[in-house]
XYZ file of C-alpha atoms in Angstrom:
321
model
C 17.373 -59.710 -127.337
C 19.546 -58.704 -129.878
C 22.590 -61.321 -128.797
C 19.909 -63.895 -129.190
C 19.137 -63.099 -132.641
C 22.497 -62.794 -133.986
C 23.588 -66.156 -132.386
C 20.761 -67.470 -134.268
C 21.301 -65.830 -137.589
C 25.026 -67.376 -137.038
C 23.773 -70.981 -136.269
C 21.388 -70.391 -139.619
C 24.642 -69.819 -141.321
C 27.014 -72.805 -139.690
C 24.142 -75.253 -139.834
C 23.678 -74.175 -143.693
C 27.295 -74.832 -144.825
C 27.629 -77.397 -142.597
C 24.682 -79.677 -144.191
C 26.310 -79.031 -147.746
C 29.903 -79.846 -147.050
C 28.621 -82.993 -145.667
C 26.537 -83.660 -148.573
C 29.343 -82.957 -151.135
C 31.804 -85.436 -148.782
C 29.227 -88.134 -149.285
C 28.445 -87.885 -153.021
C 32.170 -89.381 -153.210
C 31.891 -92.392 -150.866
C 30.766 -95.752 -151.354
C 27.104 -96.173 -150.248
C 26.749 -96.296 -146.561
C 24.152 -98.372 -144.754
C 22.472 -97.892 -140.828
C 23.224 -101.169 -140.481
C 26.830 -100.860 -140.744
C 27.776 -97.661 -138.271
C 31.341 -98.451 -137.735
C 31.901 -98.584 -141.599
C 30.043 -95.386 -141.932
C 31.867 -93.647 -139.307
C 35.431 -94.621 -140.667
C 34.881 -93.048 -144.073
C 33.284 -89.696 -143.054
C 36.225 -89.398 -140.673
C 38.589 -90.354 -143.468
C 37.618 -87.222 -145.462
C 38.476 -83.943 -144.621
C 35.391 -82.303 -146.370
C 33.323 -84.201 -143.909
C 35.112 -83.291 -141.225
C 34.859 -79.397 -142.027
C 31.197 -79.854 -142.439
C 30.778 -81.701 -138.888
C 32.626 -78.574 -137.176
C 30.312 -76.027 -138.590
C 27.349 -77.650 -137.349
C 29.226 -78.384 -133.634
C 29.713 -74.319 -133.812
C 26.029 -74.330 -134.910
C 25.037 -76.469 -131.534
C 27.113 -73.597 -129.506
C 25.422 -70.550 -130.949
C 21.965 -72.244 -130.640
C 22.897 -72.625 -126.927
C 23.057 -68.488 -126.479
C 19.836 -68.384 -128.565
C 17.848 -70.260 -126.185
C 19.059 -68.685 -123.019
C 18.092 -65.126 -124.477
C 14.816 -65.639 -126.755
C 11.421 -67.727 -126.467
C 11.513 -70.761 -127.719
C 8.676 -69.778 -130.967
C 10.922 -66.742 -131.558
C 13.980 -69.144 -132.242
C 12.517 -71.802 -134.203
C 11.066 -68.907 -136.851
C 14.614 -67.803 -137.257
C 16.114 -70.686 -137.418
C 13.581 -72.014 -140.173
C 14.074 -68.458 -142.382
C 17.877 -70.076 -142.623
C 16.410 -72.497 -145.370
C 16.784 -69.388 -147.662
C 20.531 -69.608 -147.118
C 20.315 -73.232 -147.419
C 18.517 -73.670 -150.694
C 20.912 -71.044 -152.532
C 24.420 -72.963 -151.068
C 22.937 -76.194 -152.423
C 22.243 -74.693 -155.937
C 25.315 -73.286 -156.127
C 27.939 -75.849 -154.530
C 26.099 -79.317 -155.416
C 23.681 -78.069 -158.404
C 20.797 -79.475 -156.923
C 17.373 -77.994 -157.987
C 13.911 -78.348 -156.075
C 10.797 -77.847 -158.315
C 8.218 -75.098 -158.806
C 5.942 -76.949 -155.906
C 8.516 -77.292 -153.812
C 9.434 -73.732 -154.059
C 6.129 -72.506 -153.568
C 6.162 -75.550 -150.082
C 8.966 -73.782 -148.666
C 7.926 -70.389 -149.145
C 4.742 -71.466 -147.627
C 6.928 -72.747 -144.395
C 8.922 -69.415 -144.399
C 5.287 -67.504 -143.964
C 4.182 -69.665 -141.396
C 7.017 -69.045 -139.697
C 6.646 -65.569 -140.519
C 3.320 -65.345 -138.804
C 4.900 -67.243 -135.399
C 7.254 -64.582 -135.188
C 4.847 -61.978 -135.581
C 2.704 -62.988 -133.061
C 5.660 -62.704 -130.210
C 5.955 -59.862 -127.951
C 9.363 -58.663 -126.329
C 7.245 -57.224 -123.534
C 5.091 -59.909 -122.374
C 7.147 -63.670 -123.844
C 9.304 -64.999 -121.291
C 12.442 -67.453 -121.868
C 11.537 -70.363 -119.641
C 14.480 -72.005 -117.416
C 13.286 -75.467 -116.799
C 10.602 -78.354 -117.292
C 9.365 -80.767 -115.119
C 11.200 -83.851 -115.379
C 7.795 -86.146 -115.964
C 6.691 -83.991 -118.444
C 10.416 -83.961 -120.335
C 10.044 -87.596 -120.661
C 6.462 -87.988 -121.852
C 7.614 -85.796 -124.819
C 10.613 -86.977 -125.679
C 10.244 -90.785 -125.437
C 6.912 -91.233 -127.961
C 8.778 -88.860 -130.360
C 11.917 -90.898 -130.355
C 10.096 -94.108 -130.889
C 8.318 -92.458 -133.723
C 11.267 -91.271 -135.181
C 13.155 -94.174 -135.139
C 9.967 -96.249 -136.540
C 9.757 -93.876 -139.190
C 13.276 -94.241 -140.485
C 13.017 -98.013 -139.940
C 9.687 -98.119 -142.196
C 11.449 -95.673 -144.756
C 14.778 -98.123 -145.191
C 12.485 -100.752 -145.735
C 10.543 -99.187 -148.413
C 14.250 -98.103 -149.677
C 15.622 -101.650 -150.195
C 12.188 -102.874 -152.223
C 12.942 -103.727 -155.770
C 11.503 -101.458 -158.332
C 10.920 -98.921 -155.796
C 10.214 -95.148 -156.877
C 13.361 -92.892 -156.003
C 12.579 -91.451 -152.568
C 12.389 -87.652 -152.213
C 13.452 -87.587 -148.662
C 10.244 -86.117 -147.153
C 9.994 -89.611 -145.217
C 13.865 -89.132 -143.865
C 13.299 -85.693 -142.985
C 10.304 -86.427 -140.811
C 12.019 -88.916 -138.510
C 15.456 -87.120 -138.520
C 13.251 -83.839 -137.585
C 11.401 -85.695 -134.703
C 15.039 -86.682 -133.400
C 16.468 -83.075 -133.854
C 13.190 -81.893 -131.670
C 13.961 -83.736 -128.611
C 17.645 -82.674 -129.092
C 16.352 -78.810 -129.377
C 14.440 -79.466 -126.269
C 17.794 -81.089 -124.684
C 19.744 -77.599 -125.815
C 17.323 -75.671 -124.643
C 16.981 -77.184 -121.039
C 21.284 -77.635 -121.132
C 20.877 -74.277 -121.103
C 18.597 -73.302 -118.570
C 20.773 -75.093 -116.368
C 23.748 -72.861 -116.990
C 22.933 -69.623 -115.719
C 25.427 -70.245 -112.933
C 28.004 -71.587 -114.147
C 30.452 -68.611 -113.412
C 29.602 -68.322 -110.116
C 29.450 -71.661 -108.878
C 30.658 -73.901 -112.016
C 30.809 -77.275 -109.588
C 27.329 -77.165 -108.499
C 26.075 -76.126 -112.134
C 27.674 -78.873 -114.161
C 26.674 -81.421 -111.502
C 23.092 -79.956 -112.309
C 23.136 -80.836 -116.021
C 24.490 -83.976 -114.986
C 21.731 -84.903 -113.419
C 19.043 -84.116 -115.781
C 18.142 -85.920 -118.593
C 19.384 -83.352 -121.172
C 22.641 -84.514 -121.603
C 21.935 -87.779 -122.147
C 19.160 -87.305 -124.369
C 21.779 -85.201 -126.257
C 24.104 -87.922 -126.639
C 20.942 -90.333 -127.709
C 20.020 -88.000 -130.706
C 23.712 -87.003 -131.337
C 24.819 -90.660 -132.210
C 21.386 -91.862 -134.076
C 20.814 -88.568 -135.673
C 24.246 -88.429 -136.668
C 24.008 -91.988 -138.584
C 20.872 -91.576 -139.591
C 21.019 -88.483 -141.558
C 24.555 -89.262 -143.288
C 22.531 -91.956 -145.050
C 19.484 -90.056 -145.959
C 22.106 -87.037 -146.810
C 23.607 -89.540 -148.933
C 20.600 -90.853 -150.608
C 18.397 -87.556 -151.193
C 18.564 -84.010 -152.054
C 20.262 -82.010 -149.188
C 17.324 -79.247 -150.467
C 14.778 -81.175 -149.223
C 15.821 -83.489 -146.114
C 17.076 -80.427 -144.551
C 14.046 -78.435 -145.227
C 11.405 -81.092 -144.133
C 14.002 -81.848 -140.848
C 14.025 -78.158 -139.958
C 10.365 -77.827 -140.404
C 9.312 -80.845 -138.269
C 12.062 -80.118 -135.823
C 11.023 -76.238 -135.554
C 6.912 -76.886 -134.921
C 7.696 -79.737 -132.494
C 10.193 -77.491 -130.788
C 7.747 -74.403 -130.500
C 4.709 -76.226 -129.972
C 5.934 -78.449 -126.994
C 8.472 -76.950 -125.828
C 6.829 -73.448 -125.437
C 4.498 -75.869 -123.291
C 6.904 -77.928 -121.075
C 8.996 -75.211 -120.129
C 6.351 -72.773 -119.354
C 6.619 -70.124 -121.913
C 2.985 -68.756 -122.301
C 0.824 -68.550 -125.408
C -0.154 -65.034 -126.351
C -3.051 -63.495 -124.406
C -4.117 -61.164 -127.496
C -6.450 -62.818 -129.667
C -4.658 -61.923 -133.038
C -1.227 -62.707 -131.747
C -2.495 -65.991 -130.679
C -4.477 -66.341 -134.045
C -0.788 -65.532 -135.789
C 0.897 -68.430 -133.959
C -1.754 -70.889 -134.065
C -2.632 -70.289 -137.714
C 1.087 -70.453 -138.408
C 1.553 -73.823 -137.066
C -0.875 -75.201 -139.322
C 0.213 -73.875 -142.157
C 3.781 -75.292 -141.763
C 2.259 -78.603 -140.914
C -0.454 -79.306 -144.003
C 2.452 -77.978 -146.061
C 4.745 -80.244 -145.016
C 2.128 -83.357 -145.097
C 1.444 -82.042 -148.948
C 4.863 -82.439 -150.116
C 5.749 -85.315 -152.571
C 6.929 -88.158 -151.061
C 9.157 -89.073 -154.505
C 11.360 -87.320 -156.654
C 10.213 -87.853 -160.434
C 11.902 -90.602 -162.565
C 14.988 -88.751 -164.576
C 14.234 -88.183 -168.473
C 16.627 -90.558 -170.551
C 20.033 -88.835 -171.289
C 19.684 -87.692 -175.110
C 23.829 -87.819 -175.357
C 23.834 -91.566 -174.322
C 26.168 -93.199 -176.409
C 24.468 -96.159 -177.031
C 21.817 -93.451 -178.819
C 18.043 -94.279 -179.665
C 16.910 -98.140 -179.386
C 16.829 -98.923 -183.002
C 13.434 -98.847 -184.637
C 10.981 -101.966 -184.928
C 10.715 -103.777 -188.361
C 7.421 -102.361 -188.517
C 8.939 -98.729 -188.302
C 11.309 -99.567 -190.886
C 9.131 -101.261 -193.176
C 6.817 -97.797 -193.187
C 10.024 -95.420 -193.542
C 10.557 -97.566 -196.835
C 7.139 -97.609 -197.943
C 6.971 -93.668 -197.287
C 10.387 -93.285 -199.702
C 8.839 -94.990 -202.152
């Protein structure tokens, strides 16, 4: 399992760097929209900084394939969520983003929840599943994809309303988390079918192409690319990505463990840790603020403070007398 832990830590670093680079590139671009995907792709592909970020994310995907071949799903998710600490450090250093005390507390609670899940693991009894029944995969992934797209469309509809509050990114993060949860299960499925690649490459590749996993990856990859860029441009990466990661991790750990036949702990203490950690992560997510607070007025505004009213002028003159 050592190689799996090392690959997970590498994936954490690559994903954190990739998201921060993409966010920094998007800051200097005109506003993008999911309604104009061709224009969005044209803008991002013209940015070397964005391309560097996307290559880092692609390398993280490759590392994730190694993780799922060597670690149980729940253990992998616990390590992936720990990468949020590095993301917050990078976003503060390179983007100047600051999280509120409430958000830092929520992220700390999420990390504690996933630590509980990791503590529930046992290398002696936990197994690494290789495949899942096709009907069960479709039953899990279909509703998740529909819910993710619907939630994102609802967030977009609210964002276009006049006099709206600035969205914090929680709704975008939940929607993207559902899509990437499906993507994570697809990566798990592909990794399980690559076991005979060195001995029978042709048959192994045909087996992968005959499964739903590469097509789920294609769907979530295309839609996730467009949707995530709009969310990253509008909202803080230090909030969108943690929420997205939490939803993805909980979705994958719970449903992936069930679908791929990785049994829950038989020991009552370990079972309680796993269930309590999952419930804590979900409850913290639901309690996070849905909107950013309005920005304070700029004291250095060249226009200066508004002129006093007539009554204020009269009062000032009266006080001088």
